[in-house]
XYZ file of C-alpha atoms in Angstrom:
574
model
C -34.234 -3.960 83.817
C -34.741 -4.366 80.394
C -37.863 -6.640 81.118
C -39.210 -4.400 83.587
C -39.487 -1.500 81.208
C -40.781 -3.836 78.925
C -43.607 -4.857 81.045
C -44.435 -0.796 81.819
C -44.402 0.024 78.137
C -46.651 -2.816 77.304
C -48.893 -1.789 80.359
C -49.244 2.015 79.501
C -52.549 2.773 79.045
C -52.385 6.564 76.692
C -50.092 6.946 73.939
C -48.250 10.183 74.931
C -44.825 12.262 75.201
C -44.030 9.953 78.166
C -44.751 7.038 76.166
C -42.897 7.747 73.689
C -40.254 8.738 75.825
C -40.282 4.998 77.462
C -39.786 3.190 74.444
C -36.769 5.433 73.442
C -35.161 4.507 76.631
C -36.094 0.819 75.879
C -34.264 0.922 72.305
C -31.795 2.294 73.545
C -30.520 0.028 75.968
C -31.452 -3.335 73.473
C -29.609 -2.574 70.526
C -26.709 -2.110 72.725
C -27.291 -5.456 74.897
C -28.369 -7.563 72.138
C -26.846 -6.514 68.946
C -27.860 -9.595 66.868
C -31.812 -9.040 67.669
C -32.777 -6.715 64.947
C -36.043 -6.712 66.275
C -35.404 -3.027 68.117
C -35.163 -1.946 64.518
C -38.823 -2.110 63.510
C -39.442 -1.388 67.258
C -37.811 1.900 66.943
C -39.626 2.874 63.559
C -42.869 2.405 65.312
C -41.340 5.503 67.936
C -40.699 7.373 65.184
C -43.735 7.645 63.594
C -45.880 7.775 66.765
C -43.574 10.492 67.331
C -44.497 12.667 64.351
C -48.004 11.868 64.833
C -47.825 13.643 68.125
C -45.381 16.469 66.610
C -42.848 15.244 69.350
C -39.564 16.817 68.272
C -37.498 15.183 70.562
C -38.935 11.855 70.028
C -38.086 12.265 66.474
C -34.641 13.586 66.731
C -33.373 10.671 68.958
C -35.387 8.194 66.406
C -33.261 9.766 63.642
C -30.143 9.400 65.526
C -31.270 5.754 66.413
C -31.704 4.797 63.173
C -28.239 6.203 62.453
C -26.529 3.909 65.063
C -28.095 1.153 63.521
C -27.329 1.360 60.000
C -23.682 3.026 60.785
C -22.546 0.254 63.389
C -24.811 -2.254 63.219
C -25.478 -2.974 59.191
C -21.837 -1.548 58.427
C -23.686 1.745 56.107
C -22.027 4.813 56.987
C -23.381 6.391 54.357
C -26.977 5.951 55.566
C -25.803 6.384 58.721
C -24.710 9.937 58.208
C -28.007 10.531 56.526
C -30.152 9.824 59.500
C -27.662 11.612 61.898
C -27.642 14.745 59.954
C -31.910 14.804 60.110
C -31.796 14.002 63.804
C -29.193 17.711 63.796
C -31.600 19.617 62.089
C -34.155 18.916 64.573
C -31.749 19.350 67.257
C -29.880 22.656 66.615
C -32.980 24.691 66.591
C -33.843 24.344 69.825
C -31.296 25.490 72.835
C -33.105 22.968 75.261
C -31.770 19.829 72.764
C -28.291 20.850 72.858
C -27.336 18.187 74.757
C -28.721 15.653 71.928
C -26.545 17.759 69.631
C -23.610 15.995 71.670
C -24.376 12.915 70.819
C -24.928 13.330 67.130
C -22.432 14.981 66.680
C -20.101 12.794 68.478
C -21.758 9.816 65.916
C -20.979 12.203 62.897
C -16.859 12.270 64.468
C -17.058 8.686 64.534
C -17.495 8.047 60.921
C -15.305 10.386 60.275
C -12.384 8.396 62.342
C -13.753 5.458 60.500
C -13.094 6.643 57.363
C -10.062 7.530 58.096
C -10.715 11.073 57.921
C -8.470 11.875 61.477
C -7.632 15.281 61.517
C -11.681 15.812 60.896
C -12.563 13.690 63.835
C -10.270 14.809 65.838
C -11.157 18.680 65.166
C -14.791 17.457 65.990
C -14.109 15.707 69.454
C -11.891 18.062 70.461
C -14.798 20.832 69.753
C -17.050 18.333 72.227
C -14.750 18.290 75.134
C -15.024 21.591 75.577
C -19.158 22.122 75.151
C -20.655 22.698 78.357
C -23.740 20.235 77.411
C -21.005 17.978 76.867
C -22.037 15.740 79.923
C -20.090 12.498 79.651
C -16.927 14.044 78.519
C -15.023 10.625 79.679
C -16.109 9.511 76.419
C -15.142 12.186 74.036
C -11.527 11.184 75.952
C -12.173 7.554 74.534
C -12.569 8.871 71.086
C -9.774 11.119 71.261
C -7.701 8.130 72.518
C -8.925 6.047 69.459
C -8.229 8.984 66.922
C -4.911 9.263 68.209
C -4.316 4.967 68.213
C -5.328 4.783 64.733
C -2.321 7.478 63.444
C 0.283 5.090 65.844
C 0.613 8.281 68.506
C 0.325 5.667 71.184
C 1.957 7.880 74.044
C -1.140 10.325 73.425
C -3.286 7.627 72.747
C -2.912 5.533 75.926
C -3.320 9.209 77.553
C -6.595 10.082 77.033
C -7.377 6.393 77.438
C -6.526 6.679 81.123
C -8.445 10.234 81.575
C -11.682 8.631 80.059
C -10.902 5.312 82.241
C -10.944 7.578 85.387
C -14.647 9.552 84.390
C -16.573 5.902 83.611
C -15.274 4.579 86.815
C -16.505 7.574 88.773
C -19.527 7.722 86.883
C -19.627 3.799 87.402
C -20.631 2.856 83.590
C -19.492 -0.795 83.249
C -20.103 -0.639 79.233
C -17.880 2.474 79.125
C -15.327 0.802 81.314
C -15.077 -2.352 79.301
C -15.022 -0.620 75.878
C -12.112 1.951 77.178
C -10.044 -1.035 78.270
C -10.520 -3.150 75.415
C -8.620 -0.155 73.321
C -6.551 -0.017 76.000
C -5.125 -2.950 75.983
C -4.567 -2.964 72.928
C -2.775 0.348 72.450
C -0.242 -0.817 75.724
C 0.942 -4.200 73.460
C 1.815 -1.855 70.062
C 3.357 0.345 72.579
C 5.975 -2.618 73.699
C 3.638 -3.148 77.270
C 2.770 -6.407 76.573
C 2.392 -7.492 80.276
C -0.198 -4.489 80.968
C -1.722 -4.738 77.615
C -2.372 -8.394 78.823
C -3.879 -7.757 82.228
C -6.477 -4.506 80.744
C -7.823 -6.961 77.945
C -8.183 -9.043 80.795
C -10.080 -7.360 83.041
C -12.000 -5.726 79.824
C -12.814 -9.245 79.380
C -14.299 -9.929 83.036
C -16.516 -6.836 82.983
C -18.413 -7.801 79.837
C -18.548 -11.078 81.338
C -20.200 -9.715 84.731
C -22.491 -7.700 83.311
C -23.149 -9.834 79.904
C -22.185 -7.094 77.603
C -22.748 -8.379 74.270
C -22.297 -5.565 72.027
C -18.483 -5.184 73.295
C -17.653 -9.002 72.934
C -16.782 -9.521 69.269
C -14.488 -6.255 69.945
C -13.165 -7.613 72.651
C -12.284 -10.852 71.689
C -10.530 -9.394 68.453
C -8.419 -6.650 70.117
C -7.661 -10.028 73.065
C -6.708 -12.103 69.877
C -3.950 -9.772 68.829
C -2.742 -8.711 72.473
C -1.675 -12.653 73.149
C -0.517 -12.706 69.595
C 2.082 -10.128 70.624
C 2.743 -11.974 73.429
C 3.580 -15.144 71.669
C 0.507 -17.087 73.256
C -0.791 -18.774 69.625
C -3.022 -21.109 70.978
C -5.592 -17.838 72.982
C -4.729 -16.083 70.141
C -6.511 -18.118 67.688
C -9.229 -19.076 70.194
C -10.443 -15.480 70.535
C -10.104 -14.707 66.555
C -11.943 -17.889 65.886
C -14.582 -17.364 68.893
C -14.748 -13.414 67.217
C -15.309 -14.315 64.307
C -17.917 -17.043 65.015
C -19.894 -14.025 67.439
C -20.048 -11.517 64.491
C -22.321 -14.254 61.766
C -25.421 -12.754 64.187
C -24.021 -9.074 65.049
C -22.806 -8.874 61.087
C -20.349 -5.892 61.865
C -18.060 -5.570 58.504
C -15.344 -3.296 60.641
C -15.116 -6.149 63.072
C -15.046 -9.474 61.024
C -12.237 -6.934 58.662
C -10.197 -6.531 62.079
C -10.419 -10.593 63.381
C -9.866 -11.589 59.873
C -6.376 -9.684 59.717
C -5.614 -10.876 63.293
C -6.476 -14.773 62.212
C -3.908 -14.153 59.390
C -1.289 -13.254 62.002
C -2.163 -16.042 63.548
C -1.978 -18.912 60.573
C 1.507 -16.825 59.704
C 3.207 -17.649 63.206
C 1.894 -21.264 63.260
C 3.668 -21.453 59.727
C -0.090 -21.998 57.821
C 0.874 -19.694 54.950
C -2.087 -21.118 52.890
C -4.958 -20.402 54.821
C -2.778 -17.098 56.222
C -2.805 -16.127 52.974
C -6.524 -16.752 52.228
C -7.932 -15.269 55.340
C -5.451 -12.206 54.690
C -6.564 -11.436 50.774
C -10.392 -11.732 52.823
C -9.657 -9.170 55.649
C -8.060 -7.152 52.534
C -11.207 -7.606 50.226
C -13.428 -6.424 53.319
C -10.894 -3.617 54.892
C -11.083 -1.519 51.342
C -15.025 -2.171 50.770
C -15.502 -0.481 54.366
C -13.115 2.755 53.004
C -13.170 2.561 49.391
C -12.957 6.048 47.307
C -16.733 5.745 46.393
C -17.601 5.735 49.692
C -15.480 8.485 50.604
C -16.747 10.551 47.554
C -20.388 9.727 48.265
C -20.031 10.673 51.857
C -17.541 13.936 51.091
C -20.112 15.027 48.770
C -23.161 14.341 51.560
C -21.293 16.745 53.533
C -20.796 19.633 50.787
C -24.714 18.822 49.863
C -25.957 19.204 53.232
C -23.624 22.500 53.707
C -25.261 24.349 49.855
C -28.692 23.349 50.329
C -28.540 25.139 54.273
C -26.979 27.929 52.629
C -29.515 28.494 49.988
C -32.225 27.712 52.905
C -30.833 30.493 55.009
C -30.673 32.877 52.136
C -34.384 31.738 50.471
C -36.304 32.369 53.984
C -34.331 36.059 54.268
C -35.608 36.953 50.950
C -39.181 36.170 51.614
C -39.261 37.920 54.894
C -38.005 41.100 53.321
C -41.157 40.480 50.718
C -43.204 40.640 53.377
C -41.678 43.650 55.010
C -41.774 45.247 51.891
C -45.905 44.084 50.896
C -46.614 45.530 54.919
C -44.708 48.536 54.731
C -46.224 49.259 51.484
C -50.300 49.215 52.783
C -49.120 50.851 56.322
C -47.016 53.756 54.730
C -47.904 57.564 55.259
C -46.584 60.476 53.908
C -43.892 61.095 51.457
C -41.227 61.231 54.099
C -41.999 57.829 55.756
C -41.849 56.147 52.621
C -38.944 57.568 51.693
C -37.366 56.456 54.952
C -39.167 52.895 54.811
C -38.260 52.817 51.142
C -34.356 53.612 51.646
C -34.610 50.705 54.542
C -36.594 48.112 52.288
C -33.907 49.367 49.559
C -30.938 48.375 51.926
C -32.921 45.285 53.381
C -33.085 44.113 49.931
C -29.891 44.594 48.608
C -28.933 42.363 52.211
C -31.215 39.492 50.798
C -29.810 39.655 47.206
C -26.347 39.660 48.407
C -26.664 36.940 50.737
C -28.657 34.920 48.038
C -25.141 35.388 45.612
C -23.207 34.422 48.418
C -25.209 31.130 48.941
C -25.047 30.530 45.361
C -21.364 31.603 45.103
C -20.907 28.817 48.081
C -23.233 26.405 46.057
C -20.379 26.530 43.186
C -17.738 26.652 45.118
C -18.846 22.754 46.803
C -19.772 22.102 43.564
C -16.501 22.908 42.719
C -15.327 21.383 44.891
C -16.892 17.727 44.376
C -16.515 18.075 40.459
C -12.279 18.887 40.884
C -12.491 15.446 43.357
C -14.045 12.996 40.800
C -11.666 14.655 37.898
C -8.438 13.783 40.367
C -10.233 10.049 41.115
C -10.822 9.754 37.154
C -12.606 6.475 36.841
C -10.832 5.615 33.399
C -7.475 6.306 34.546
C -8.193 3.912 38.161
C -9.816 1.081 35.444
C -6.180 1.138 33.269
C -4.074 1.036 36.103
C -6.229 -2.105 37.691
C -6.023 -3.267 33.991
C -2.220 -3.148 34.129
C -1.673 -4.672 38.026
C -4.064 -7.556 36.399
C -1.734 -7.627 33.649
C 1.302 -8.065 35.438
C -0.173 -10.737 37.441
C -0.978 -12.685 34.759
C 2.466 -12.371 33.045
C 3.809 -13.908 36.692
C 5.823 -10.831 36.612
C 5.238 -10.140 40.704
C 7.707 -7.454 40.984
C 6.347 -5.140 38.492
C 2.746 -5.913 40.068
C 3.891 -5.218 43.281
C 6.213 -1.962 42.389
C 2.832 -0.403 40.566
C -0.112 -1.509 43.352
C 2.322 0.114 45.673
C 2.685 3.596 43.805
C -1.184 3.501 42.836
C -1.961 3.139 46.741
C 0.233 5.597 47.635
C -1.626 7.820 44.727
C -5.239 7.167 45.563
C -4.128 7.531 49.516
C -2.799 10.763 48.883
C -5.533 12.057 46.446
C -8.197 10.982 49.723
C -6.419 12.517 52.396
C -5.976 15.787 50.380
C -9.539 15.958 48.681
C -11.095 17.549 52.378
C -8.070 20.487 51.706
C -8.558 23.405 49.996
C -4.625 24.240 49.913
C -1.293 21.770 50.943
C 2.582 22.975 50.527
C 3.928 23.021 47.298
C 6.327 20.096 47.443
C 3.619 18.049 48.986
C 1.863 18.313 45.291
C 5.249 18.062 43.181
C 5.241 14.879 45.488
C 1.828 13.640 44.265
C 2.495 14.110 40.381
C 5.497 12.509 40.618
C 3.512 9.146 41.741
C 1.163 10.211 39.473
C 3.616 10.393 36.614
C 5.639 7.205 37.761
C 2.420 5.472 37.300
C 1.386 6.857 33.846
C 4.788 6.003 32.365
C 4.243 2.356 33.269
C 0.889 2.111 32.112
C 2.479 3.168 28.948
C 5.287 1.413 28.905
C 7.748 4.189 29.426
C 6.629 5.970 26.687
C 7.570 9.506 27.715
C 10.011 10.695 30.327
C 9.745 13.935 32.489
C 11.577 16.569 34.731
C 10.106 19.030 37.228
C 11.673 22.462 37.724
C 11.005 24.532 40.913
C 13.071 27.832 40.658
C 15.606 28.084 43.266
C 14.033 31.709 44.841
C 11.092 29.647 45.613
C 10.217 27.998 48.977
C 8.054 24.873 48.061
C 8.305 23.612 51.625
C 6.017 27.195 52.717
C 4.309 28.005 49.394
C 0.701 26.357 49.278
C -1.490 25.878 46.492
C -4.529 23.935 45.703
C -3.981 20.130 45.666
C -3.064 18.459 41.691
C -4.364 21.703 39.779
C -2.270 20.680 37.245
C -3.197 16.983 37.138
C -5.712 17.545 34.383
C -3.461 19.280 32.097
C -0.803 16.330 32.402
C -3.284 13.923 32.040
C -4.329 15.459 28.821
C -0.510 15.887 27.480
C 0.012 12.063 28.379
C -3.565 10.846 26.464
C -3.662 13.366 23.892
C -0.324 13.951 22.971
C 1.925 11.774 23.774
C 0.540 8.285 23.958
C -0.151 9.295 19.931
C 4.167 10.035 18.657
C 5.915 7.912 17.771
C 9.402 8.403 19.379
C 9.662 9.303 23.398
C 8.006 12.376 24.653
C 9.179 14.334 26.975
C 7.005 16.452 29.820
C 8.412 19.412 31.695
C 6.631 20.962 34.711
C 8.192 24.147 35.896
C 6.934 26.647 38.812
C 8.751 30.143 39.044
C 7.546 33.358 40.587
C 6.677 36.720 38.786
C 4.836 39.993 40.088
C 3.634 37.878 43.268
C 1.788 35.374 41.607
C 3.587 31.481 41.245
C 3.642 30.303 37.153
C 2.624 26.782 37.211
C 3.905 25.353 33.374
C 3.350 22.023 31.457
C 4.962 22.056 28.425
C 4.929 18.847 26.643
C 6.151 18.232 23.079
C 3.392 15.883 21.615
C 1.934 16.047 18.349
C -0.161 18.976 19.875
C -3.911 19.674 19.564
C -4.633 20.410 16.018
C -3.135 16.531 15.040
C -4.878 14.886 17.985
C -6.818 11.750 16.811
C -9.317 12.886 19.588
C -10.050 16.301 18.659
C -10.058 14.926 15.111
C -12.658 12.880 15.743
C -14.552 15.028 17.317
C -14.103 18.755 16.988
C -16.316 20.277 19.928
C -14.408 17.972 22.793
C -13.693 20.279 25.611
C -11.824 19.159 28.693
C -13.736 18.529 31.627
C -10.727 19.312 33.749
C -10.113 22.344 31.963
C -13.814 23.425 32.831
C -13.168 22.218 36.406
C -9.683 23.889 36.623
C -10.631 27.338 35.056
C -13.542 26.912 37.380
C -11.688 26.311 40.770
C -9.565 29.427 39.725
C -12.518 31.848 38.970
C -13.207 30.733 42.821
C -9.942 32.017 44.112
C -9.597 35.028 42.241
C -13.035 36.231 44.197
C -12.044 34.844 47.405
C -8.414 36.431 47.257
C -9.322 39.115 44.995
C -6.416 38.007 42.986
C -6.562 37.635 38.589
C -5.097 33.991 38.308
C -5.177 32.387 34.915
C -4.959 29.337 32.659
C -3.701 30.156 29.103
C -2.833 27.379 26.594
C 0.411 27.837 23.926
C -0.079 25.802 20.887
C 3.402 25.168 19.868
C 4.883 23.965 16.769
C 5.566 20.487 17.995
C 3.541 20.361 21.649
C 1.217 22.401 23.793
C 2.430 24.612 26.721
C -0.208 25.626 29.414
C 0.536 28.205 32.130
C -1.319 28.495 35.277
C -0.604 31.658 37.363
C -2.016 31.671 40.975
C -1.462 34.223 43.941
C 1.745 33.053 45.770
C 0.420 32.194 49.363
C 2.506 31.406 52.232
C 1.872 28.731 54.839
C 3.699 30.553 57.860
C-alpha cells in the first residue's frame, strides 16, 4: 500500500490541497510501519511548509501534530513534543469542521501526561474524549483508559477497559490496534495472578504483528512478552525477548522502551542468580527510568502548560480591547445628536469597562500561574536537592548503606510527593503535616540531628477534611533550619502548631534560633529578602481575592527565635 501511494505522490502532476493531503496520509502510515527510518521526518517537514505556502490549515495542523508524535515517541522529547501538539490545537480549535483532529491531539497531549506520571490528569483528559461525539475511534480512548488505570496497579479496571477497546478494534478490524491492546493485555492478566491468559494474549499479540509485520509494536511487545514468561517461570523466553527487545530498539531509539526491557533483563539475571550483571543492567534501567520523569522535566513541561494557559488569556483579553477601540473610533465619526451619543457613549463606557476588567482578570490569571510556577521551584529548591544528593553520596562513601538507604528513601518519598501535589491548588491538611514531616526527617539528617521538632494540630480541628495549599509553610521552616538553627550552638528545637480562630486556621512556626537580627546571613548582607516569603505572601494575596478572605503572614521576632503565623480561611473538603 505504502508503495502504491508512493508511486501516486511521486506521479502527481500540481502541487495542491489534495497533494498535500496524499503525503499526510503517506507519513502517517511510515512512521508507524517503520519506526527506525527517520526519513518520514524531513519528508513530513517538506508537507508542512508546502502547506503554509498554500495557507492549508489542515495540512498544517496535522504536520504540527506529526511532528509531535515524532519527537514525543519516537526521539523520547516530551517536552518538544507537547510544543508541536499544542500549535497543531491552536489551529484546530478554531475551526468546528477540525474537531475531529482536536481528538487526536488531544488524546497525544493525555498521553504525556500518563507518561509523566501525571494520572489523575490523563485520566480526566481521556475520560473527557470518550464522551466527544467527534470522538470516532473511541476503542482507543478505552486502551488509554486501560493503561492509566495499569500504571496505578487497579488491574480489575484496567483489564476492563482493555476488553471494551479489544471488542471496538476487532469490529473496526484494525490489526495495529488489536496487537497494541493485547500486548497491555497480557501483561496486566500476569500482575493480576492470570498467568495462563496473560500467556496466550501476548501470544496472539505476538502473531498479529507478525502477520501483518508491525514494526512499531515489536520492541513493546517483546518487552511486555519478556516479563509475562518471567512470571511464569519460563527464564530461558524470558531473556530471549528482553535481549531480542533490546537489540530492536538501537534503530527505533525509544528511551521509555529500552527503560522498561532493561528492568525486565534485571529480573531476569536476578532469577538465573547473575546478581552482577542484574545489578548493572538494574542501576541502567534506573539511570534511564528517572531521566524520562525527572523534576526538570516535569517543571519545564508544568510550566509549558501554565505558559500556554497566560499568554491565551492575555490574547483573549488584548483582541477585546482593540475591538472596543474600534467601536469606539466608528461610533465617534458616525454619531448624531446629543442623545445618541449619550446612549453610544454610556455603551462604549460599559463596553470599556468589560475590556479593562477582563484585561485585570487575564493579568490577575497571569500572576496567579506565575504564582504558581515560582511557589513549585521554591518547594523543588535546587540547593536543598544538591545537599541531600551531597549527603546520600556521603553515606555511600562512608560504606554506611543503611543510613544511605534510610535517607534516598525519605528524599524519594519527598520529591514524589512535592510532584504529585505541585498540579493541586489545595490537599487535606494531614496530607501536608505528612509532607513536612519527611521534609523535616530529612533536614535533621543532613544536619546531623541538629534540632528536634513537634507538630501540634488542636484537637477541635479535622485535618483529615480541612484543606490548604500544599507546603505553605515549607519556606518558613526552611529558613528557621538555615538561618537559625544550623548557626546555635546547642539543639534547637522547631514547633509547628495549627489551631482555629474566627474561621480562619493559624498556621505557626516558632523556632528558637539565634533569630534574625544575629543571623550571619542577614549580617552579611542586610537587604536579603526571602524568596519564599515573596512567593508565600504572594500565593496568599491570590486567595484572599479569590475567596474574598484577609489571610496573613506576620513574623514575631522573639528574644531567643522567630515565630511566624500564617492565617488562611478554614476550607472544608466535604
Amino acid at each position: 500500500m505504502l508503495d502504491s501511494l508512493e508511486h501516486v505522490i511521486n506521479n502527481y502532476k500540481e502541487v495542491d490541497t489534495n497533494y498535500v493531503n496524499l503525503r499526510i496520509k503517506y507519513v502517517s502510515r511510515k512512521m508507524f510501519l517503520t519506526p527506525a527510518d527517520t526519513t518520514w521526518t524531513d519528508y513530513n517537514n517538506k508537507t508542512l511548509d508546502i502547506s503554509k505556502q498554500l495557507n492549508y490549515p489542515k495540512g498544517i495542523g496535522i504536520s504540527y501534530n506529526n511532528l509531535g508524535i515524532i519527537k514525543h515517541y519516537f526521539l523520547s522529547d516530551p517536552l518538544e513534543g507537547l510544543e508541536y501538539y499544542q500549535m497543531s490545537y491552536a489551529i484546530f480549535e478554531k475551526e468546528p469542521k477540525f474537531q475531529k483532529y482536536v481528538v487526536g491531539v488531544l488524546t497525544n497531549i493525555g498521553l504525556i501526561n500518563l507518561e509523566q506520571q501525571e494520572y489523575d490528569k490523563a485520566l480526566k483528559s481521556f475520560k473527557a474524549l470518550l464522551i466527544n461525539p467527534e470522538n470516532k475511534s473511541k476503542f482507543n480512548t478505552e486502551f488509554y483508559i486501560g493503561n492509566v488505570f495499569g500504571e496505578q496497579k487497579k488491574l480489575d479496571s484496567s483489564i476492563y477497559y482493555y476488553k471494551k477497546a479489544l471488542v471496538g478494534a476487532e469490529q473496526s478490524n484494525r490489526p495495529l490496534y488489536i496487537a497494541n491492546i493485547k500486548t497491555n493485555l497480557g501483561l496486566i492478566e500476569a500482575n493480576a495472578g492470570l498467568l495462563e491468559d496473560g500467556l496466550t494474549t501476548i501470544n496472539e499479540s505476538l502473531d498479529v504483528i507478525e502477520t501483518h509485520n508491525i514494526e512499531g509494536l515489536r520492541v513493546t511487545a517483546y518487552t511486555n512478552a519478556a516479563e509475562i514468561y518471567l512470571k511464569n517461570n519460563d527464564v530461558e523466553n524470558a531473556e530471549y525477548y528482553a535481549t531480542n527487545s533490546l537489540k530492536l530498539n538501537e534503530g527505533l531509539n525509544s528511551l521509555s522502551t529500552k527503560s522498561s526491557a532493561l528492568g525486565t533483563l534485571a529480573n531476569v539475571y536476578s532469577q538465573k542468580g547473575d546478581y552482577k550483571n542484574a545489578l548493572t543492567t538494574y542501576k541502567e534501567h534506573i539511570v534511564l527510568r528517572d531521566s524520562l520523569i525527572n523534576a526538570d522535566r516535569k517543571l519545564e513541561i508544568l510550566r509549558q502548560e501554565i505558559q500556554y494557559e497566560a499568554d491565551k488569556d492575555r490574547a483573549i483579553a488584548q483582541v477585546e480591547i482593540e475591538r472596543q477601540k474600534s467601536i469606539k473610533n466608528a461610533s465617534i465619526a458616525g454619531g448624531t445628536g446629543l442623545v445618541l451619543a449619550s446612549i453610544i457613549g454610556f455603551i462604549l463606557y460599559r463596553r470599556k469597562q468589560d475590556a479593562v476588567s477582563k484585561s485585570k482578570e487575564a493579568e490577575f490569571n497571569a500572576k496567579v500561574s506565575d504564582t504558581e510556577l515560582k511557589a513549585l521551584r521554591s518547594q523543588m529548591n535546587p540547593h536543598f536537592i544538591f545537599n541531600s544528593l551531597n549527603s546520600i553520596g556521603d553515606y555511600i562513601l562512608k560504606n554506611d548503606t543503611q543510613s544511605a538507604s534510610d535517607y534516598l528513601s525519605k528524599f524519594a518519598k519527598l520529591m514524589r510527593l512535592t510532584l504529585e501535589n505541585s498540579e493541586k491548588k489545595e490537599i487535606l491538611l494531614i496530607e501536608d503535616i505528612a509532607l513536612l514531616r519527611t521534609y523535616m526527617d530529612i533536614e535533621r539528617k543532613r544536619f546531623n540531628q541538629k534540632f528536634n521538632y513537634t507538630i501540634d494540630v488542636d484537637s477541635h480541628l479535622d485535618a483529615e477534611n480541612i484543606v490548604v495549599p500544599p507546603m505553605i509553610l515549607q519556606p518558613f521552616i526552611e529558613n528557621s533550619i538555615v538561618h537559625g538553627l544550623s548557626q546555635k550552638e546547642d539543639i534547637g528545637l522547631i514547633t509547628i502548631s495549627f489551631k482555629a480562630e474566627k474561621n480562619m486556621l493559624i498556621c505557626s512556626v516558632d523556632d528558637n534560633g539565634i533569630g534574625r537580627k544575629n543571623s550571619a546571613t542577614n549580617k552579611n548582607n542586610p537587604d536579603n529578602k526571602s524568596m519564599g516569603m515573596a512567593i508565600t505572601k504572594s500565593r496568599i494575596e491570590i486567595i484572599n481575592k479569590l475567596k474574598n478572605t484577609n489571610g496573613t503572614v506576620n513574623i514575631i521576632d522573639k528574644t531567643e527565635g522567630t515565630r511566624i503565623d500564617v492565617s488562611l480561611p478554614i476550607q472544608f473538603a466535604f
